[in-house]
Coordinates of C-alpha atoms in Angstrom, one line a residue:
Chain A
M1 CA 139.1 51.9 63.6
N2 CA 136.4 54.1 64.2
S3 CA 137.9 57.9 63.2
Q4 CA 135.3 60.1 64.2
K5 CA 135.6 59.0 67.7
M6 CA 139.0 60.0 69.2
I7 CA 138.0 58.4 72.5
S8 CA 135.5 55.8 73.2
T9 CA 134.7 54.6 76.8
R10 CA 132.0 52.0 77.7
D11 CA 131.7 51.2 81.7
L12 CA 135.0 51.9 82.7
T13 CA 136.0 51.2 85.8
K14 CA 138.9 51.1 88.5
T15 CA 139.1 49.9 91.6
F16 CA 142.1 49.9 94.0
G17 CA 141.0 47.3 96.9
D18 CA 137.2 48.1 98.1
F19 CA 137.7 51.7 96.6
V20 CA 135.9 52.2 93.4
A21 CA 138.2 55.3 92.1
V22 CA 136.7 55.3 88.7
N23 CA 132.9 54.1 88.7
N24 CA 131.0 52.5 85.1
I25 CA 132.2 55.9 83.1
T26 CA 130.8 56.1 79.6
F27 CA 131.6 58.6 77.3
D28 CA 132.9 59.5 73.7
V29 CA 135.1 62.4 72.1
R30 CA 134.7 63.4 69.0
Q31 CA 138.0 64.3 66.7
G32 CA 138.9 67.9 66.9
E33 CA 136.5 68.5 69.8
I34 CA 137.5 70.5 72.9
F35 CA 136.4 68.5 75.5
G36 CA 136.7 69.6 79.5
F37 CA 137.3 67.1 81.7
L38 CA 136.0 68.6 85.2
G39 CA 135.2 67.4 89.0
A40 CA 135.9 68.2 92.6
N41 CA 139.4 67.0 93.9
G42 CA 139.3 63.3 94.6
A43 CA 136.1 62.7 92.0
G44 CA 138.7 60.3 90.0
K45 CA 139.6 62.6 86.8
T46 CA 143.8 61.5 87.6
T47 CA 142.6 57.9 87.7
A48 CA 140.2 58.1 84.6
M49 CA 142.8 60.0 82.7
R50 CA 145.7 57.7 84.0
M51 CA 144.2 55.0 81.8
L52 CA 143.1 57.0 78.7
C53 CA 146.5 57.6 78.7
G54 CA 147.4 53.9 78.5
L55 CA 149.4 54.1 82.1
S56 CA 147.1 52.1 84.0
I57 CA 144.9 49.3 83.1
P58 CA 141.3 49.3 84.1
T59 CA 139.7 46.7 86.6
S60 CA 136.7 46.3 83.6
G61 CA 134.8 48.0 80.8
E62 CA 136.3 49.2 77.6
A63 CA 137.5 51.8 76.0
T64 CA 139.4 53.2 72.7
I65 CA 142.0 55.9 72.5
A66 CA 142.6 57.1 68.8
G67 CA 141.1 53.2 67.9
Y68 CA 143.5 51.3 70.1
D69 CA 142.6 49.6 73.0
V70 CA 143.5 50.7 76.4
Y71 CA 144.2 47.3 77.5
K72 CA 146.1 45.5 74.9
E73 CA 147.1 48.5 72.4
T74 CA 149.1 51.1 75.4
E75 CA 152.3 51.6 73.6
K76 CA 150.0 51.9 70.6
I77 CA 148.2 55.0 72.5
K78 CA 151.2 56.4 74.2
Q79 CA 152.6 56.9 70.3
N80 CA 149.3 58.2 69.2
I81 CA 148.8 61.0 71.8
G82 CA 150.6 64.1 73.0
Y83 CA 150.9 64.9 77.0
M84 CA 151.3 68.3 79.2
S85 CA 150.5 69.0 82.9
Q86 CA 151.4 71.7 85.0
K87 CA 153.6 69.8 87.2
F88 CA 155.6 68.1 84.4
S89 CA 156.3 69.3 81.2
L90 CA 159.3 70.0 80.3
Y91 CA 163.1 69.5 81.7
E92 CA 164.1 72.6 83.3
D93 CA 168.0 71.7 83.0
L94 CA 167.7 71.3 79.1
T95 CA 168.0 74.6 76.9
V96 CA 164.8 75.4 74.6
A97 CA 166.2 74.1 71.7
E98 CA 167.5 70.6 73.8
N99 CA 164.3 69.9 75.0
I100 CA 162.3 69.9 71.4
R101 CA 165.2 67.4 70.1
F102 CA 164.9 65.2 73.2
F103 CA 161.0 65.3 72.9
G104 CA 160.8 64.8 68.7
G105 CA 163.0 61.4 69.4
I106 CA 161.7 60.3 72.4
Y107 CA 158.2 60.2 69.6
G108 CA 160.5 58.3 67.2
L109 CA 160.7 61.6 64.5
K110 CA 163.7 61.7 62.2
N111 CA 166.4 63.4 62.9
G112 CA 165.5 65.8 59.7
E113 CA 161.9 66.1 60.9
I114 CA 163.2 67.6 64.2
K115 CA 165.1 70.1 62.3
A116 CA 162.3 71.7 60.2
R117 CA 159.7 71.4 62.9
S118 CA 162.0 72.6 65.6
R119 CA 163.3 76.1 63.3
E120 CA 158.9 76.1 62.9
L121 CA 158.1 76.3 66.5
I122 CA 160.9 78.4 67.5
N123 CA 159.6 81.0 64.9
A124 CA 155.9 80.6 65.8
L125 CA 156.7 81.0 69.4
D126 CA 159.4 84.3 68.6
L127 CA 162.2 82.3 70.8
N128 CA 164.8 83.1 68.3
D129 CA 166.6 84.6 71.4
Q130 CA 165.5 82.3 73.8
K131 CA 166.3 79.2 72.1
D132 CA 169.5 78.2 74.2
L133 CA 168.3 79.3 77.5
L134 CA 167.4 76.8 80.0
V135 CA 163.7 76.6 80.6
G136 CA 164.5 76.7 84.2
S137 CA 164.9 80.7 83.4
L138 CA 161.9 81.4 81.4
P139 CA 158.8 83.1 82.6
L140 CA 156.0 80.1 84.1
G141 CA 153.7 81.7 80.9
W142 CA 156.6 80.7 78.0
K143 CA 157.0 77.6 79.6
Q144 CA 153.7 76.4 79.6
K145 CA 153.2 78.0 75.8
L146 CA 156.6 76.0 75.0
A147 CA 155.2 73.0 76.7
F148 CA 152.1 72.7 74.6
S149 CA 154.1 73.1 71.6
V150 CA 156.2 70.1 72.4
A151 CA 153.2 68.2 73.4
I152 CA 151.7 68.3 70.0
F153 CA 155.4 68.3 68.0
H154 CA 154.6 65.0 66.9
H155 CA 151.4 65.8 65.4
P156 CA 149.1 63.6 67.9
K157 CA 145.2 63.0 67.3
L158 CA 144.9 63.8 70.5
V159 CA 146.6 65.9 73.3
F160 CA 145.7 65.5 76.9
L161 CA 146.4 68.9 79.2
D162 CA 146.1 68.5 82.7
E163 CA 145.4 71.9 84.3
P164 CA 147.7 73.4 81.6
T165 CA 146.8 76.9 83.1
G166 CA 147.1 76.7 86.3
G167 CA 149.0 79.8 88.3
V168 CA 149.6 81.6 84.8
D169 CA 149.0 85.3 84.2
P170 CA 145.5 86.4 82.7
V171 CA 147.3 87.4 79.6
T172 CA 149.0 84.3 78.4
R173 CA 146.8 82.1 79.9
R174 CA 144.2 83.8 76.9
Q175 CA 147.4 83.0 74.8
F176 CA 147.2 79.6 75.8
W177 CA 143.6 79.1 74.7
D178 CA 143.9 80.7 71.4
M179 CA 146.9 77.9 71.2
I180 CA 144.1 75.2 72.2
N181 CA 142.1 76.5 70.0
Q182 CA 144.3 76.3 66.9
A183 CA 145.1 73.2 67.9
S184 CA 141.6 72.2 67.6
E185 CA 141.2 74.0 64.0
D186 CA 143.8 71.8 62.8
G187 CA 142.3 68.8 63.7
I188 CA 143.7 68.0 67.0
T189 CA 141.2 66.8 69.6
I190 CA 141.9 68.2 72.7
F191 CA 140.9 66.5 76.5
V192 CA 141.7 69.1 79.0
T193 CA 141.4 69.6 82.5
T194 CA 141.1 73.2 84.9
H195 CA 139.8 74.8 87.6
Y196 CA 139.0 77.9 85.7
M197 CA 134.8 77.7 85.4
D198 CA 135.7 80.5 82.8
E199 CA 137.8 78.1 80.6
A200 CA 134.7 75.6 80.9
E201 CA 133.3 77.8 78.2
Y202 CA 135.7 77.3 76.2
C203 CA 135.2 74.0 75.6
D204 CA 132.7 72.2 73.1
R205 CA 131.8 69.5 75.9
I206 CA 132.2 69.3 79.4
S207 CA 131.9 66.4 81.7
M208 CA 131.3 66.7 85.4
M209 CA 132.8 63.5 87.7
V210 CA 131.6 63.3 91.0
D211 CA 132.9 60.7 93.2
G212 CA 133.6 58.3 90.8
Y213 CA 131.2 58.7 88.2
I214 CA 130.3 61.2 85.5
R215 CA 127.7 63.1 86.8
A216 CA 126.5 65.5 83.9
L217 CA 128.1 65.5 80.1
D218 CA 127.0 67.8 77.6
S219 CA 127.6 71.8 76.1
P220 CA 128.1 74.6 78.4
A221 CA 125.1 76.1 77.2
Q222 CA 123.3 73.1 77.5
L223 CA 124.4 72.1 81.2
K224 CA 123.6 76.1 82.3
K225 CA 120.1 75.6 81.1
Q226 CA 119.7 72.1 82.6
Y227 CA 121.0 73.4 86.0
N228 CA 118.6 76.3 85.7
A229 CA 122.5 78.1 86.5
E230 CA 123.8 82.0 85.2
S231 CA 127.3 80.3 85.1
M232 CA 129.3 77.6 84.7
D233 CA 130.7 78.3 88.2
E234 CA 126.9 77.6 89.5
V235 CA 126.9 74.7 87.8
F236 CA 129.8 73.2 89.2
Y237 CA 129.0 74.4 92.5
E238 CA 125.6 72.5 92.1
L239 CA 126.9 69.6 91.2
A240 CA 130.1 69.3 93.4
R241 CA 128.8 69.8 96.7
G242 CA 127.0 67.0 97.3
A243 CA 130.4 65.1 96.7
K244 CA 131.5 62.9 99.7
R245 CA 134.6 62.4 98.4
T246 CA 137.6 64.5 98.6
E247 CA 141.1 64.1 97.2
Chain B
M1 CA 148.7 98.0 116.7
W2 CA 149.2 94.6 114.3
D3 CA 149.8 95.9 111.1
I4 CA 151.8 95.1 108.3
F5 CA 154.2 97.7 106.9
L6 CA 156.7 97.0 103.8
Q7 CA 158.7 100.0 102.9
S8 CA 160.8 99.7 99.5
I9 CA 161.5 96.4 99.7
N10 CA 164.1 94.8 97.0
K11 CA 165.0 91.1 96.8
S12 CA 166.7 89.3 94.2
Y13 CA 168.1 85.5 94.2
T14 CA 170.3 85.5 90.6
E15 CA 173.4 87.5 90.7
S16 CA 172.6 89.3 87.2
G17 CA 170.3 90.7 89.5
E18 CA 166.8 89.7 88.4
K19 CA 164.5 91.0 90.7
A20 CA 162.1 88.6 92.6
V21 CA 160.4 91.9 94.4
N22 CA 160.9 95.6 93.5
D23 CA 160.5 97.9 95.5
V24 CA 157.7 96.8 97.2
S25 CA 155.9 99.3 99.9
L26 CA 152.7 98.1 101.6
H27 CA 151.0 98.9 104.6
V28 CA 148.1 96.4 106.1
E29 CA 145.8 97.7 108.8
E30 CA 145.4 96.1 111.7
G31 CA 142.2 93.7 111.5
K32 CA 142.1 93.7 107.2
L33 CA 142.0 90.8 105.2
F34 CA 144.5 91.6 102.8
G35 CA 144.9 89.8 99.4
L36 CA 147.8 89.4 96.9
I37 CA 146.8 88.6 93.7
G38 CA 148.7 87.4 91.4
P39 CA 150.0 84.7 89.1
D40 CA 152.9 82.5 90.0
G41 CA 156.2 84.1 89.9
A42 CA 154.9 87.5 90.7
G43 CA 156.7 87.8 94.2
K44 CA 154.2 86.8 96.6
T45 CA 156.5 83.5 98.0
T46 CA 159.1 86.2 98.7
L47 CA 156.9 88.8 100.3
F48 CA 155.4 86.2 102.6
R49 CA 158.9 85.0 103.4
I50 CA 160.3 88.3 104.3
L51 CA 157.4 89.0 106.6
T52 CA 157.4 85.9 108.6
T53 CA 161.5 86.4 109.0
L54 CA 162.3 83.4 106.8
I55 CA 164.8 85.3 104.5
L56 CA 166.5 88.9 104.6
A57 CA 165.5 91.7 102.4
D58 CA 168.4 93.3 99.9
S59 CA 167.0 96.5 100.7
G60 CA 164.0 98.3 101.9
T61 CA 162.5 97.5 105.5
A62 CA 159.6 95.8 106.8
S63 CA 158.0 95.4 110.0
V64 CA 154.8 93.2 111.7
G65 CA 153.3 94.7 114.8
G66 CA 155.8 98.0 114.9
Y67 CA 158.7 94.7 115.0
D68 CA 161.2 94.9 112.9
V69 CA 161.4 91.6 110.8
V70 CA 165.4 91.7 111.1
K71 CA 165.8 93.0 114.4
D72 CA 163.0 91.6 116.4
Y73 CA 162.6 88.5 115.1
K74 CA 161.5 86.3 117.9
V75 CA 158.8 88.7 119.0
I76 CA 157.5 88.4 115.1
R77 CA 158.2 84.6 115.5
K78 CA 155.9 84.0 118.5
S79 CA 153.0 86.6 117.0
I80 CA 152.1 85.2 113.5
G81 CA 150.6 82.2 111.9
Y82 CA 152.4 80.7 108.6
M83 CA 150.5 78.6 106.0
P84 CA 153.0 78.2 103.6
G85 CA 152.2 76.9 99.6
R86 CA 153.6 73.8 100.4
F87 CA 151.4 71.2 102.6
S88 CA 154.9 71.5 105.9
L89 CA 153.5 69.3 108.2
Y90 CA 154.8 66.2 109.6
Q91 CA 153.2 63.7 107.4
D92 CA 154.1 60.8 109.3
L93 CA 152.6 62.1 112.6
T94 CA 148.7 61.9 113.1
V95 CA 146.2 64.8 113.2
K96 CA 146.1 65.1 116.8
E97 CA 149.8 65.2 117.2
N98 CA 150.3 67.7 114.8
L99 CA 148.7 69.6 116.8
R100 CA 150.1 69.1 119.7
F101 CA 153.4 69.6 118.4
F102 CA 152.8 73.0 117.2
A103 CA 151.0 73.6 120.2
T104 CA 154.2 72.4 122.4
L105 CA 156.3 74.4 120.2
F106 CA 154.6 77.5 121.4
N107 CA 154.6 76.9 124.7
T108 CA 150.8 76.2 124.8
T109 CA 148.4 73.7 124.6
I110 CA 145.4 72.6 122.5
Q111 CA 143.0 72.9 124.9
D112 CA 144.4 76.7 125.7
N113 CA 143.2 78.4 122.4
Y114 CA 140.4 75.5 121.2
G115 CA 137.4 78.2 120.9
L116 CA 139.7 80.0 117.7
I117 CA 140.2 76.4 116.2
E118 CA 137.3 75.0 117.1
D119 CA 135.1 75.5 114.0
I120 CA 137.6 73.9 111.8
Y121 CA 138.9 71.3 114.1
K122 CA 135.5 69.9 114.8
Q123 CA 135.8 69.2 110.7
I124 CA 138.6 66.8 111.3
E125 CA 138.3 66.0 114.6
P126 CA 136.9 62.2 113.5
F127 CA 140.1 62.0 112.0
N128 CA 142.2 62.4 114.8
D129 CA 144.2 59.2 114.8
R130 CA 145.2 59.6 111.0
K131 CA 148.5 60.3 110.0
A132 CA 148.9 64.0 108.1
G133 CA 149.8 62.0 104.7
K134 CA 146.9 60.0 104.4
L135 CA 144.5 63.4 104.3
S136 CA 142.6 64.4 101.7
G137 CA 143.5 67.9 100.0
G138 CA 140.8 69.3 101.6
M139 CA 141.7 67.8 105.3
K140 CA 145.1 68.7 105.2
Q141 CA 144.5 72.4 104.4
K142 CA 142.3 72.5 107.7
L143 CA 144.8 70.7 109.6
A144 CA 147.5 73.2 108.6
L145 CA 145.7 76.4 108.9
C146 CA 144.5 74.8 112.8
C147 CA 148.3 74.1 113.5
A148 CA 148.7 77.6 112.1
L149 CA 146.4 79.2 114.7
I150 CA 147.2 77.1 117.9
H151 CA 149.2 79.8 119.8
S152 CA 146.5 82.1 118.5
P153 CA 148.6 84.4 116.2
K154 CA 147.7 88.0 115.8
V155 CA 148.8 88.2 112.1
L156 CA 148.2 85.1 109.7
F157 CA 150.1 84.8 106.6
L158 CA 148.6 82.5 104.4
D159 CA 150.3 81.6 101.0
E160 CA 148.0 80.4 98.3
P161 CA 145.9 78.3 100.7
T162 CA 143.2 77.3 97.8
T163 CA 145.7 76.9 95.1
G164 CA 144.9 73.4 93.1
V165 CA 141.6 73.2 95.5
D166 CA 138.3 72.8 93.4
A167 CA 135.8 75.5 93.6
V168 CA 133.2 74.4 96.3
S169 CA 136.1 73.6 98.7
R170 CA 137.7 77.4 97.8
K171 CA 134.4 79.2 98.9
E172 CA 134.2 76.9 102.2
F173 CA 137.9 77.7 102.9
W174 CA 137.1 81.6 102.2
G175 CA 134.6 80.7 104.8
M176 CA 136.7 80.4 107.5
L177 CA 138.8 83.0 106.6
K178 CA 136.2 85.1 107.3
N179 CA 135.4 84.3 110.3
L180 CA 138.9 84.1 111.7
K181 CA 138.9 87.7 110.8
S182 CA 135.9 88.8 112.7
K183 CA 137.7 87.3 115.7
G184 CA 140.2 90.7 115.1
I185 CA 143.0 88.7 113.8
T186 CA 144.9 90.7 110.7
I187 CA 144.7 88.1 107.6
M188 CA 147.4 88.4 104.9
V189 CA 146.7 85.7 102.1
S190 CA 147.7 85.4 98.6
T191 CA 145.9 84.1 95.8
P192 CA 146.3 83.6 91.2
Y193 CA 142.5 83.2 91.1
M194 CA 141.3 86.7 90.4
D195 CA 137.8 85.7 91.6
E196 CA 138.9 86.3 95.1
A197 CA 140.1 89.3 94.9
S198 CA 136.6 90.4 95.6
L199 CA 136.4 88.1 99.0
C200 CA 139.5 90.7 100.7
E201 CA 138.8 94.2 102.1
E202 CA 141.8 95.1 100.0
I203 CA 144.2 93.9 97.9
A204 CA 147.8 94.7 95.9
L205 CA 147.3 93.5 92.2
I206 CA 151.3 92.0 91.7
Q207 CA 152.9 90.8 88.5
E208 CA 156.9 90.2 87.8
G209 CA 158.1 91.6 91.3
N210 CA 155.9 94.5 91.1
I211 CA 152.8 96.2 92.5
M212 CA 150.6 97.7 89.9
S213 CA 147.8 98.7 92.2
V214 CA 146.6 98.7 96.0
N215 CA 143.0 99.3 97.3
T216 CA 139.5 97.6 98.0
P217 CA 138.4 95.8 94.8
D218 CA 135.7 98.4 94.1
E219 CA 138.5 101.5 93.8
I220 CA 140.3 99.6 91.9
I221 CA 137.4 98.8 90.0
A222 CA 136.4 101.8 89.5
Q223 CA 139.8 102.9 88.4
Y224 CA 139.0 100.8 85.7
P225 CA 139.5 104.2 82.8
D226 CA 137.3 102.7 80.1
M227 CA 133.6 101.8 79.1
L228 CA 133.4 98.1 79.4
Y229 CA 131.3 95.8 76.9
A230 CA 130.4 92.4 77.2
I231 CA 129.7 90.5 74.0
K232 CA 128.5 87.1 72.7
S233 CA 127.2 85.2 69.1
P234 CA 127.7 81.8 67.8
G235 CA 131.4 81.4 66.7
M236 CA 133.3 82.8 69.6
N237 CA 136.4 82.3 68.4
Q238 CA 135.5 83.7 65.1
L239 CA 133.8 86.7 66.9
L240 CA 137.0 87.3 68.8
Q241 CA 139.1 87.1 65.1
E242 CA 137.0 89.6 64.0
L243 CA 136.9 92.2 67.2
R244 CA 140.6 92.1 67.2
K245 CA 140.6 93.0 63.7
S246 CA 138.4 95.6 63.5
E247 CA 139.5 99.4 63.8
L248 CA 136.6 100.1 65.9
V249 CA 137.6 97.9 68.8
A250 CA 140.6 98.6 71.0
T251 CA 140.9 95.8 73.1
A252 CA 139.2 92.5 72.9
N253 CA 139.5 89.7 75.7
S254 CA 137.7 85.9 76.3
F255 CA 136.0 85.8 79.5
G256 CA 134.3 82.7 79.6
E257 CA 130.7 82.9 78.0
Y258 CA 131.6 86.1 76.2
H259 CA 134.4 88.4 75.1
H260 CA 135.2 91.9 77.0
I261 CA 136.0 94.7 74.8
T262 CA 137.0 98.3 75.1
F263 CA 136.5 101.0 71.9
S264 CA 138.9 102.8 70.8
K265 CA 138.1 106.7 69.6
Q266 CA 136.1 106.1 66.7
G267 CA 134.2 102.9 68.2
S268 CA 130.8 102.2 69.3
M269 CA 128.1 99.7 69.9
E270 CA 126.3 101.1 67.2
L271 CA 128.8 100.9 64.3
L272 CA 130.4 97.9 65.6
L273 CA 127.1 96.0 65.6
K274 CA 126.7 97.5 61.8
S275 CA 130.6 96.7 60.7
L276 CA 130.1 93.0 62.4
H277 CA 127.3 91.4 59.7
R278 CA 126.1 88.8 61.9
S279 CA 122.1 88.7 62.8
D280 CA 122.7 87.2 66.6
V281 CA 124.9 89.2 68.8
E282 CA 123.9 90.4 72.2
M283 CA 126.0 93.4 74.0
K284 CA 126.2 95.6 77.0
P285 CA 127.9 97.7 78.8
I286 CA 129.3 95.9 82.1
R287 CA 131.2 96.1 85.2
P288 CA 134.7 95.2 85.0
T289 CA 135.8 92.5 86.7
I290 CA 139.1 92.4 89.1
E291 CA 140.3 90.2 86.2
D292 CA 140.0 93.1 83.5
C293 CA 141.6 95.5 85.9
F294 CA 144.6 93.3 86.2
I295 CA 144.9 92.9 82.0
H296 CA 144.7 96.4 81.7
L297 CA 147.4 97.3 83.9
M298 CA 149.7 94.2 82.9
T299 CA 149.3 96.0 79.2
H300 CA 149.6 99.3 79.9
E301 CA 152.6 99.5 82.0

């Protein structure tokens, strides 16, 4: 396995009947990189992400995730990645501690390990007073920070974050990115989608999907240069306004 | 006068009395495009539900167009349009059927008020016979707006119409709102996107049930108490750490390409540049954004 490339795809394609949801996408993500996966609604991001997480078998093309094949080694992929989205992250009717224990177990950690890491995590998030509260009663910002910590609790090589900061207040949104940066420094590769264009700036590289294709892929600075744009917002607008498809 | 009044409104959903909305007072003048700006859980939806007569406040009074939300709820319901945050049309009816259904509910026809919805409806008319459940996100949003407008309301309530919508569709949607406003409709719209605040005539910044500030976007920005600077240098994460540790710096927040900073009493641009030991630093005074103001209000309460 190539340890330099956490994600590697070649002409990855997914069709539903006549509809080409993802059309020959080719890209690599390096270990430790923060990779922003952007695109308009309906561009094919969710379908692509499902293939990368081992949840959907591609129609054609190749891809390896953490060195594992997306056709044959989907179970291996699931054990080696973390996943968090705005919509699904934690069980609201379990407590903080129960959620951590549950996900630790799901990811196959041993009891002793779960206990030790739980203590560490609860201390790091300063949740000692809240650890026996139901997650449903926590403010959204805390929930999202806890959800991210749980998604990387088993020390995956790669974590997928699907609009992790949607609806979160501006202070918490920044704290969340502090956590992302820390995880990246610890060597975890970050694959993230967002509708906030300022967050696109925090990524090492960005891909822009339009109508199933990856239309642009580079660092934010290079993309702005290439499209002669002041901000990522302008780059996005320039690329996405020609889109034929909507969600 | 189709304006909106809220006076000392309180609402709690739990027995422990934790407030979803805490002593909120607001006035939206007739014909204004008013924005409720705040994250999830701020209390935006609760305020909409009180104003659209769907729930009762625990205390305080509210009126729409001079009509009390408790006593005159029937009059209010006839005169307002409401687009809830969740798509709430009939998924198994077609575009045309949904529109006709809502027109009939309000005792009118699509033709009667066609002028009001024409610009928006034209974009979804080619899909007249498609079931609403099969529409794209952007088209659903347009259909929902048409349905909220079909009885020619005096006041329009839009709860997070652009959440989860991409930047291009968001711009388009705000264009439609501007158009409706020019037809004299009072509009109250909520959004978690701070950059949309500047598209409203007046805004309320709301956080955890409390209104932190109400004014025009320009005035809220003018009230920002400190001089704000943008700073950029290679290795932005490292720079942020250095800024946070520096005694010269009072606040430092990342804002896309730049960090935004304010100085402490002893700080200044010259002193900071000297202390950073970096050769490639760009720094300039800037006008605060609404997001800067929001962060300031959140952290200084």
